[in-house]
Amino acid sequence: MNWIKQQQKLLILGNRVANVAGTQEPIYGPSAIQSVHKQAKTTPYTELQKSDLKWAAMESTCVETQVFYLMADSGIMGMAQVIYSNVAGIRTTCQFNAKVYYPDEETPNLWCSDALDNPGFDDPKTSFYADSCAVTLNEEGDEYTIKSATNEASIVNLTVSRTAPGFQVGKDGKTYYGTDPDHPWGSMRHAFWPRCAVQGTIITKVGELDFKGRALFIHALQGMKPHHAAAKWTFVDFQSPTYSAVMMEYTTPPSYGSTIVNVGGLATDGQIICAGSDNSAQHTEIKDDLETEWPEPGAIKCLWSGKDKEGKPVKAELIGSLGTRLDRVDVMAEVPGFVKKIIGGVAGTKPYIYQYSPQQKLALKINIDGKETVEEGILFSEATFIS
């Protein structure tokens, strides 16, 4: 009997591991994905409440993250991020990442990624804690404090304050996966604070960096195997004195019909100009990266389309060269070893992230009911290829 129980446990464990790594999924087709675009047809977006910022902390396979993209007035750019990942309920890991990009194109990027011990949440699950790390949301729900001493090379002490409403596309921000719409087996969600102010510092081994400037905050949840949810991504964060523009577009693997899902919006101080899913991102120039065999982007064209609160049509465009890449990140070199051993065996999965911020400022054109405004700003963009 003990042998039988042991074999049953091994079978359950094996099924869980297969559920995470899996093999190539069957071709379910586009009918097996319920894009957030369907919600957005009747509800283009909803403004975020404090309760919308709760951590899901799922007990099944997921990757959940809160990430703060930073653009200092000094020209330095950076990122601070907490990642919560669950591998089929077998093991949960949490990671804190900090990155700094220097504007001189000579100083190497600073990248620190550290596993977190004793992670947890407050009672409403809107704040995250771990040893030597905390990402806390204030009582009003409009300001995060990010503190981390997990790595002596990047001691983080930042405050990010929302200066425009947050939003999620549609009613709940989610795209659902599954052949039965009433019982989906996976989901993808993004929630944005598109326009924020940041104060504080990151202390590095070469000195203290003042990050006073602008920021973007994103809370994202992939409630399934990440490499099954999306095959490639394009991300855009544009900040100017008057406007903020954000866009996240991903394409599913062929198993879900290579469906394109786009969420994004435009904001200015105190208000969302428009948000929804009728947007598009296109890399208008590419070249082959012989090392990774991925098509490395060289230029981008982003289009936003929607209506403001008064029902006036809004269109915006951002077009230009991406310039020299800031970095190319080998994702498999950065994920925890336990996850790497599982996902590394999945055929065709070799994720890389290409990161850009062109030195030549790009201009955002916004047209509201026929009135056009053009303003230069700073762009940060990522192109991610998974499978």
Coordinates of C-alpha atoms in Angstrom, one line a residue:
M1 CA 0.0 0.0 0.0
N2 CA 2.8 2.4 0.8
W3 CA 4.4 1.7 -2.6
I4 CA 1.1 2.4 -4.3
K5 CA 0.7 5.7 -2.4
Q6 CA 4.3 6.7 -3.3
Q7 CA 3.6 6.0 -7.0
Q8 CA 0.4 8.0 -6.8
K9 CA 2.3 10.9 -5.3
L10 CA 5.0 10.6 -8.1
L11 CA 2.3 10.6 -10.7
I12 CA 0.7 13.7 -9.3
L13 CA 4.0 15.5 -9.1
G14 CA 4.8 14.4 -12.7
N15 CA 1.5 15.7 -13.9
R16 CA 2.1 19.0 -12.2
V17 CA 5.5 19.3 -13.8
A18 CA 4.1 18.4 -17.2
N19 CA 1.4 21.1 -16.6
V20 CA 4.1 23.7 -16.1
A21 CA 6.6 22.8 -18.8
G22 CA 4.3 20.9 -21.0
T23 CA 4.9 20.3 -24.6
Q24 CA 3.5 22.2 -27.5
E25 CA -0.1 22.8 -26.9
P26 CA -2.8 21.5 -29.3
I27 CA -4.2 23.9 -31.8
Y28 CA -7.3 25.1 -30.0
G29 CA -7.8 28.0 -32.4
P30 CA -8.9 31.6 -31.8
S31 CA -12.2 30.5 -30.3
A32 CA -10.3 29.3 -27.2
I33 CA -9.3 32.9 -26.2
Q34 CA -11.7 35.5 -25.0
S35 CA -9.8 38.7 -25.6
V36 CA -10.3 41.7 -23.4
H37 CA -11.1 43.5 -26.7
K38 CA -14.6 42.0 -26.4
Q39 CA -15.1 43.7 -23.1
A40 CA -13.7 47.0 -24.5
K41 CA -16.3 47.2 -27.2
T42 CA -18.8 48.2 -24.5
T43 CA -16.5 49.3 -21.7
P44 CA -13.3 50.7 -23.2
Y45 CA -11.7 50.9 -19.8
T46 CA -12.4 51.3 -16.1
E47 CA -10.5 53.5 -13.6
L48 CA -8.7 51.6 -11.0
Q49 CA -9.7 51.5 -7.3
K50 CA -7.5 50.5 -4.5
S51 CA -9.1 47.0 -4.5
D52 CA -8.0 46.5 -8.1
L53 CA -4.4 46.6 -6.9
K54 CA -4.6 43.5 -4.7
W55 CA -2.1 40.7 -5.3
A56 CA -3.8 37.6 -6.6
A57 CA -1.0 35.4 -5.3
M58 CA -2.5 32.4 -7.0
E59 CA -1.8 28.9 -5.7
S60 CA -1.6 27.5 -9.3
T61 CA 0.8 28.2 -12.1
C62 CA 1.3 31.9 -12.5
V63 CA 3.6 34.8 -12.8
E64 CA 2.5 38.1 -11.1
T65 CA 4.5 41.2 -11.1
Q66 CA 4.5 44.8 -10.0
V67 CA 7.0 46.9 -11.9
F68 CA 7.9 50.6 -11.8
Y69 CA 9.6 52.1 -14.8
L70 CA 11.6 55.2 -13.9
M71 CA 12.7 58.2 -15.9
A72 CA 14.8 60.6 -13.9
D73 CA 15.1 64.3 -14.7
S74 CA 18.9 63.7 -14.9
G75 CA 18.5 61.4 -17.8
I76 CA 19.1 58.2 -15.9
M77 CA 16.5 55.5 -16.4
G78 CA 15.6 52.5 -14.2
M79 CA 13.3 49.8 -13.1
A80 CA 12.2 48.3 -9.8
Q81 CA 10.2 45.1 -9.8
V82 CA 8.8 42.4 -7.6
I83 CA 8.0 39.0 -9.2
Y84 CA 5.8 36.4 -7.6
S85 CA 5.8 33.0 -9.5
N86 CA 4.1 29.8 -8.7
V87 CA 5.1 26.5 -10.4
A88 CA 2.0 24.3 -10.5
G89 CA 1.5 24.7 -6.8
I90 CA 4.8 22.8 -6.2
R91 CA 6.9 25.8 -5.4
T92 CA 6.5 29.6 -5.0
T93 CA 9.4 32.0 -5.6
C94 CA 9.7 35.7 -5.3
Q95 CA 12.3 37.9 -6.8
F96 CA 13.3 41.6 -6.5
N97 CA 14.9 43.2 -9.6
A98 CA 16.5 46.6 -10.0
K99 CA 18.0 48.0 -13.1
V100 CA 19.7 51.3 -14.0
Y101 CA 20.4 52.6 -17.5
Y102 CA 23.0 55.4 -17.8
P103 CA 22.5 58.1 -20.5
D104 CA 26.2 58.3 -21.6
E105 CA 26.0 55.0 -23.5
E106 CA 29.3 54.1 -21.9
T107 CA 28.6 53.1 -18.3
P108 CA 27.4 49.5 -18.2
N109 CA 23.9 48.9 -17.1
L110 CA 23.4 48.0 -13.5
W111 CA 21.3 44.8 -13.0
C112 CA 20.5 43.2 -9.7
S113 CA 18.1 40.3 -9.3
D114 CA 17.7 38.6 -5.9
A115 CA 15.6 35.9 -4.5
L116 CA 13.5 37.0 -1.6
D117 CA 13.1 35.2 1.7
N118 CA 9.9 35.0 3.8
P119 CA 7.6 36.8 1.3
G120 CA 4.1 37.8 2.3
F121 CA 1.3 40.4 2.1
D122 CA -0.6 42.7 4.4
D123 CA -4.3 41.8 5.1
P124 CA -5.8 43.6 2.1
K125 CA -3.0 42.1 0.0
T126 CA -2.2 45.5 -1.5
S127 CA 1.3 45.6 0.0
F128 CA 4.2 43.1 -0.4
Y129 CA 6.8 42.3 2.2
A130 CA 9.9 40.1 2.4
D131 CA 13.2 40.1 4.3
S132 CA 14.9 43.4 3.5
C133 CA 12.3 44.3 0.9
A134 CA 8.9 46.1 0.9
V135 CA 6.5 47.5 -1.7
T136 CA 3.7 49.3 0.2
L137 CA 0.6 51.0 -1.0
N138 CA -0.6 53.9 1.1
E139 CA -4.0 54.2 2.7
E140 CA -5.3 56.5 0.0
G141 CA -4.3 54.1 -2.7
D142 CA -2.3 56.6 -4.8
E143 CA 1.3 56.1 -3.7
Y144 CA 3.7 53.2 -3.5
T145 CA 6.9 53.1 -1.4
I146 CA 9.6 50.8 -2.7
K147 CA 12.4 49.8 -0.4
S148 CA 15.0 47.1 -0.9
A149 CA 18.3 46.3 0.8
T150 CA 18.5 42.8 -0.8
N151 CA 21.6 43.7 -2.7
E152 CA 24.4 46.1 -1.7
A153 CA 24.9 47.0 -5.3
S154 CA 21.4 48.6 -5.5
I155 CA 19.8 49.9 -2.3
V156 CA 16.4 51.1 -3.3
N157 CA 14.4 53.8 -1.6
L158 CA 11.7 55.2 -3.9
T159 CA 8.2 56.8 -3.7
V160 CA 6.0 56.6 -6.8
S161 CA 2.9 58.8 -6.7
R162 CA 0.0 58.6 -9.2
T163 CA -0.6 62.0 -10.9
A164 CA -3.4 60.7 -13.2
P165 CA -6.0 58.0 -12.7
G166 CA -5.0 54.4 -13.1
F167 CA -6.9 52.1 -15.6
Q168 CA -7.5 48.6 -16.8
V169 CA -9.0 47.9 -20.2
G170 CA -12.5 46.6 -20.3
K171 CA -14.3 45.7 -17.0
D172 CA -11.6 43.6 -15.4
G173 CA -8.5 44.0 -17.6
K174 CA -8.4 40.3 -18.3
T175 CA -8.1 38.1 -21.4
Y176 CA -9.3 34.6 -20.7
Y177 CA -8.0 31.3 -22.2
G178 CA -9.9 28.1 -22.5
T179 CA -12.3 26.2 -24.8
D180 CA -15.2 26.8 -22.3
P181 CA -15.7 30.5 -21.8
D182 CA -17.5 29.9 -18.5
H183 CA -14.6 27.9 -17.1
P184 CA -11.3 29.4 -18.5
W185 CA -8.1 27.6 -17.6
G186 CA -5.9 30.7 -17.8
S187 CA -5.9 34.5 -18.0
M188 CA -3.8 37.6 -18.6
R189 CA -4.3 41.0 -16.9
H190 CA -2.6 44.4 -16.9
A191 CA -3.4 47.4 -14.7
F192 CA -1.7 50.7 -15.3
W193 CA -0.8 53.9 -13.5
P194 CA 0.2 55.6 -16.8
R195 CA 1.5 58.9 -15.3
C196 CA 3.3 59.1 -12.0
A197 CA 5.9 61.2 -10.2
V198 CA 8.9 59.5 -8.6
Q199 CA 11.1 60.7 -5.7
G200 CA 14.0 58.9 -4.0
T201 CA 17.3 57.2 -4.7
I202 CA 19.0 54.0 -5.7
I203 CA 22.4 53.8 -3.9
T204 CA 25.0 51.9 -6.0
K205 CA 28.6 51.1 -5.4
V206 CA 29.7 54.2 -7.4
G207 CA 27.3 56.5 -5.5
E208 CA 23.8 57.6 -4.9
L209 CA 21.5 58.1 -7.9
D210 CA 18.7 60.7 -7.6
F211 CA 15.6 59.4 -9.5
K212 CA 13.4 62.5 -9.1
G213 CA 11.3 62.5 -12.3
R214 CA 8.5 60.5 -14.0
A215 CA 7.4 56.9 -13.7
L216 CA 5.0 54.3 -15.0
F217 CA 3.5 51.5 -12.8
I218 CA 2.1 48.2 -14.1
H219 CA 0.6 45.4 -12.1
A220 CA 0.5 42.3 -14.4
L221 CA -0.8 38.8 -13.9
Q222 CA -0.2 35.8 -16.2
G223 CA -2.5 33.2 -14.7
M224 CA -1.1 30.3 -16.6
K225 CA 2.1 29.0 -18.2
P226 CA 3.8 32.2 -19.5
H227 CA 5.1 30.5 -22.7
H228 CA 1.6 29.3 -23.5
A229 CA 0.0 32.7 -22.9
A230 CA 2.1 34.7 -25.3
A231 CA 4.8 34.1 -28.0
K232 CA 6.0 37.7 -28.3
W233 CA 5.4 41.1 -26.8
T234 CA 5.8 44.8 -27.6
F235 CA 5.8 47.3 -24.7
V236 CA 5.9 51.1 -25.0
D237 CA 6.3 53.7 -22.2
F238 CA 6.4 57.3 -23.5
Q239 CA 6.6 60.3 -21.1
S240 CA 6.6 64.0 -22.0
P241 CA 6.0 67.2 -20.0
T242 CA 2.3 67.0 -20.8
Y243 CA 1.4 63.5 -21.9
S244 CA 2.0 59.9 -21.0
A245 CA 1.3 57.0 -23.5
V246 CA 1.5 53.4 -22.6
M247 CA 0.9 50.3 -24.7
M248 CA 1.3 46.5 -24.2
E249 CA 0.7 44.2 -27.1
Y250 CA 1.2 40.5 -27.3
T251 CA 0.6 37.7 -29.8
T252 CA -0.5 34.3 -28.6
P253 CA 1.2 31.1 -29.8
P254 CA -0.5 29.3 -32.7
S255 CA -2.4 27.2 -30.2
Y256 CA -4.6 30.2 -29.7
G257 CA -4.7 31.3 -33.3
S258 CA -1.7 33.7 -33.0
T259 CA -4.3 36.2 -31.7
I260 CA -3.1 39.8 -31.1
V261 CA -4.2 41.5 -27.9
N262 CA -3.4 45.1 -27.3
V263 CA -4.1 47.3 -24.2
G264 CA -3.0 50.9 -23.8
G265 CA -4.0 54.4 -23.1
L266 CA -3.1 58.1 -23.0
A267 CA -3.1 60.3 -20.0
T268 CA -2.2 63.8 -18.8
D269 CA -2.1 65.2 -15.3
G270 CA -5.4 64.5 -13.5
Q271 CA -7.1 62.6 -16.3
I272 CA -7.1 59.7 -18.7
I273 CA -7.5 61.1 -22.2
C274 CA -8.5 57.7 -23.6
A275 CA -7.8 54.0 -23.1
G276 CA -8.8 50.8 -24.7
S277 CA -7.8 48.0 -27.1
D278 CA -8.1 49.6 -30.5
N279 CA -4.3 50.3 -30.7
S280 CA -1.5 48.8 -32.6
A281 CA 2.3 48.4 -32.5
Q282 CA 4.5 47.6 -35.4
H283 CA 8.3 47.3 -35.8
T284 CA 8.8 49.0 -39.2
E285 CA 12.5 48.1 -39.4
I286 CA 14.1 44.8 -38.3
K287 CA 17.4 43.0 -38.7
D288 CA 18.4 39.4 -38.0
D289 CA 20.1 38.9 -34.7
L290 CA 22.5 36.0 -35.6
E291 CA 23.2 35.2 -32.0
T292 CA 19.5 34.6 -30.9
E293 CA 17.9 34.2 -34.4
W294 CA 15.2 36.7 -33.4
P295 CA 14.2 39.7 -35.6
E296 CA 15.8 42.6 -33.7
P297 CA 13.7 45.8 -34.1
G298 CA 15.2 49.0 -35.4
A299 CA 12.1 51.3 -35.6
I300 CA 8.6 51.4 -34.3
K301 CA 5.1 52.7 -35.2
C302 CA 2.5 52.9 -32.4
L303 CA -1.1 54.0 -32.9
W304 CA -3.7 54.7 -30.2
S305 CA -7.4 55.1 -31.0
G306 CA -10.4 55.8 -28.7
K307 CA -12.7 58.4 -27.3
D308 CA -12.4 60.8 -24.4
K309 CA -15.0 61.1 -21.6
E310 CA -17.0 63.5 -23.7
G311 CA -17.2 61.0 -26.6
K312 CA -14.8 63.0 -28.8
P313 CA -12.6 60.9 -31.1
V314 CA -8.9 60.6 -30.0
K315 CA -6.1 59.4 -32.2
A316 CA -2.4 59.4 -31.4
E317 CA 0.8 58.2 -33.1
L318 CA 4.4 57.6 -32.1
I319 CA 6.8 56.8 -35.0
G320 CA 10.6 56.7 -35.2
S321 CA 13.9 54.9 -34.8
L322 CA 14.6 52.9 -31.7
G323 CA 18.3 53.8 -31.9
T324 CA 21.0 51.6 -30.3
R325 CA 19.5 49.1 -28.0
L326 CA 20.0 49.6 -24.2
D327 CA 20.2 45.9 -23.5
R328 CA 19.4 42.4 -24.7
V329 CA 18.2 40.2 -21.8
D330 CA 18.5 36.4 -21.9
V331 CA 15.5 35.6 -19.7
M332 CA 16.5 32.0 -19.1
A333 CA 19.8 33.2 -17.6
E334 CA 17.8 35.3 -15.0
V335 CA 14.9 33.0 -13.9
P336 CA 15.3 30.9 -10.7
G337 CA 17.1 27.6 -11.2
F338 CA 14.1 25.5 -10.3
V339 CA 11.9 27.2 -13.0
K340 CA 14.8 27.0 -15.5
K341 CA 15.1 23.2 -15.2
I342 CA 11.5 22.8 -16.0
I343 CA 10.9 25.4 -18.7
G344 CA 14.3 24.9 -20.3
G345 CA 13.1 21.6 -21.7
V346 CA 10.3 23.1 -23.6
A347 CA 11.0 22.9 -27.3
G348 CA 11.3 26.3 -29.1
T349 CA 11.3 28.4 -25.9
K350 CA 14.2 30.8 -25.9
P351 CA 13.0 34.1 -24.5
Y352 CA 14.9 37.3 -25.0
I353 CA 14.0 40.9 -24.2
Y354 CA 15.3 43.8 -26.4
Q355 CA 15.3 47.1 -24.6
Y356 CA 15.5 50.6 -26.1
S357 CA 15.4 54.3 -25.3
P358 CA 16.4 56.4 -28.3
Q359 CA 18.7 59.3 -27.6
Q360 CA 16.9 61.2 -30.3
K361 CA 13.6 62.2 -28.7
L362 CA 10.5 61.0 -30.5
A363 CA 7.3 63.1 -30.8
L364 CA 3.8 62.0 -29.8
K365 CA 1.1 63.4 -32.0
I366 CA -2.3 63.5 -30.3
N367 CA -5.5 64.5 -32.2
I368 CA -8.6 65.2 -30.2
D369 CA -11.7 65.9 -32.2
G370 CA -9.6 67.4 -35.0
K371 CA -7.2 69.4 -32.8
E372 CA -3.7 68.2 -33.1
T373 CA -0.9 68.6 -30.5
V374 CA 2.7 67.4 -31.0
E375 CA 5.1 67.0 -28.1
E376 CA 8.6 65.5 -27.8
G377 CA 9.3 63.1 -24.9
I378 CA 11.3 60.1 -23.7
L379 CA 10.5 56.6 -25.0
F380 CA 11.3 53.3 -23.3
S381 CA 10.4 50.3 -25.3
E382 CA 10.8 46.5 -25.1
A383 CA 10.4 43.8 -27.6
T384 CA 10.2 40.3 -26.2
F385 CA 10.4 37.1 -28.1
I386 CA 9.5 33.8 -26.4
S387 CA 8.7 31.1 -28.9

